[in-house]
Structure formats: C-alpha cells, structure tokens
Short mmCIF file of C-alpha atoms in Angstrom, two decimals:
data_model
loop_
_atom_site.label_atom_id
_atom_site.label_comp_id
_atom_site.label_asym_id
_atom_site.label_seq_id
_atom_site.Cartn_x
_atom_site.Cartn_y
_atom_site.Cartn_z
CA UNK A 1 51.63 -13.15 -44.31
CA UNK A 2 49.62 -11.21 -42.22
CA UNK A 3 49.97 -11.86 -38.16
CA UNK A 4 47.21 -10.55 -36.01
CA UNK A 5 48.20 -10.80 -32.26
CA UNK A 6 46.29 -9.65 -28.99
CA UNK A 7 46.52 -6.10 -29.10
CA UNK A 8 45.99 -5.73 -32.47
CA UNK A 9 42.42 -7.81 -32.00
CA UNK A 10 41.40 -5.47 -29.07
CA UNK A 11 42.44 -2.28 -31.56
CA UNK A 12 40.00 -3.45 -33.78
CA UNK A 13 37.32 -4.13 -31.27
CA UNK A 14 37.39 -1.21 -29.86
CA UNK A 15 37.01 0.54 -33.46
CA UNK A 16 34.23 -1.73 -34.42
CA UNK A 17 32.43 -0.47 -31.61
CA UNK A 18 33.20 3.26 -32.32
CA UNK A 19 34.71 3.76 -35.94
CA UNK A 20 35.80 7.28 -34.50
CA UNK A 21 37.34 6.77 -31.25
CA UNK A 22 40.50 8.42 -30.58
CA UNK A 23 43.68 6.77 -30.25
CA UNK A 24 44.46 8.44 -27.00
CA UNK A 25 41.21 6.93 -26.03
CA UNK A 26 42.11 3.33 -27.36
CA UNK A 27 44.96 3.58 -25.49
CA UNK A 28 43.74 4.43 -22.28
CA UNK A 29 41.19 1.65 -22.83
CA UNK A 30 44.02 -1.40 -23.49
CA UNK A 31 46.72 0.32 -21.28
CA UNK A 32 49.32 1.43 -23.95
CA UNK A 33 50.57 4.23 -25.21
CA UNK A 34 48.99 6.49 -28.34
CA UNK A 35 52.26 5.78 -30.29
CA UNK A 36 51.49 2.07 -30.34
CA UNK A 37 48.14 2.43 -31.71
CA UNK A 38 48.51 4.58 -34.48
CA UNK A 39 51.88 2.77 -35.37
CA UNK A 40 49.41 -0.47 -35.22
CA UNK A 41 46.30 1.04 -36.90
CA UNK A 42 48.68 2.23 -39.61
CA UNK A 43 49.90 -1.28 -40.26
CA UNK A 44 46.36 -2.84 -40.31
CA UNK A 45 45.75 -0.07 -43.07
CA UNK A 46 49.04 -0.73 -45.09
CA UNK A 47 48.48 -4.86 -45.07
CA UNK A 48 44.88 -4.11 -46.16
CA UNK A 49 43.43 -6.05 -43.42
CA UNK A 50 41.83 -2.61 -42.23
CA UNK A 51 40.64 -0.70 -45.11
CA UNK A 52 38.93 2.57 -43.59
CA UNK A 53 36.35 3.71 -41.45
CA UNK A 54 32.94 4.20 -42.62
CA UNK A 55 29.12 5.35 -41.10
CA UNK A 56 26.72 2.72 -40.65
CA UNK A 57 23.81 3.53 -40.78
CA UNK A 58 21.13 2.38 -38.87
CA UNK A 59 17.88 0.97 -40.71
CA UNK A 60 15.16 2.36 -38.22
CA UNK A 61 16.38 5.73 -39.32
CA UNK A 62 16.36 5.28 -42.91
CA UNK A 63 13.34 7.32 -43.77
CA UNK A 64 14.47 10.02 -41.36
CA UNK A 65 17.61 10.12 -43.65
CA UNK A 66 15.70 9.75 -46.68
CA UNK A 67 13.67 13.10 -45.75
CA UNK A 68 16.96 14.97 -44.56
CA UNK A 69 18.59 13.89 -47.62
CA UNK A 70 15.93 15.09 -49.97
CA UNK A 71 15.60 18.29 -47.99
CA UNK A 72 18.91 19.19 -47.81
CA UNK A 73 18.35 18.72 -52.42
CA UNK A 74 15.97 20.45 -52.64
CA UNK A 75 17.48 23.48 -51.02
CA UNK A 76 20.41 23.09 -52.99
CA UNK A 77 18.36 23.49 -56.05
CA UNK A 78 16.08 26.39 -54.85
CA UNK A 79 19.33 28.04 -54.10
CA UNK A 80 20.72 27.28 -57.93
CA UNK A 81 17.32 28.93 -59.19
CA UNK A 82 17.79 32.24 -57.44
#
C-alpha cells in the first residue's frame, strides 16, 4: 500500500506548480536536503503514484502553437525537397 505523508504532499505541490523545478530548489523551498527529494521523487515514480512530468499547454496559445508547429513542417519539408 502506498503511504503519502507531509513531505511527500508538499514535493508534489511544489512540482504541480513547476513540473521542472529543481530538487535543490524543492529543497530549499520545504527545508530539507536534495538527497531527500530525489530519494522521495524516485519512490513516487517507482509506486506509480507519480508517473512523469509533462508540458501543459495552455489553451489561449493554441493557435500560436498551431502556426509554430506548422511552420516549423513546412520547413522540414522544403528542406527534404532541396
């Protein structure tokens, strides 16, 4: 069974609020040291209750990434063609 106790909650605040935030920095933030963290993020990963980090995106800029997306394509295929 999995156990979630107070520091492992605040770990996965603080990465909900920024999926890339150093450990050091987590530390700092919750007043323990880097080894703790990673020992605790890597235990969240192996009992599956934290599976990876991943973008969001956010929907005002979809069409913005729509337009870089299909920009950065069509390079990609004018640079095939030569």
């Amino acid at each position: 069974m999995n156990h979630l106790d107070d520091f492992d909650i605040q770990i996965l605040k603080q990465l909900e609020a920024d999926g890339r935030m150093a450990y050091s920095a987590i530390a700092t933030e919750l007043g323990v040291s880097n080894t703790m963290v990673h020992q605790r993020i890597t235990r969240l990963m192996d009992q599956g209750i934290l599976t990876g980090i991943k973008p969001v995106l956010d929907e005002k800029n979809w069409v913005t990434i729509g337009e870089l997306l299909l920009e950065y394509l069509l390079k990609k295929i004018m640079i095939q063609k030569e």
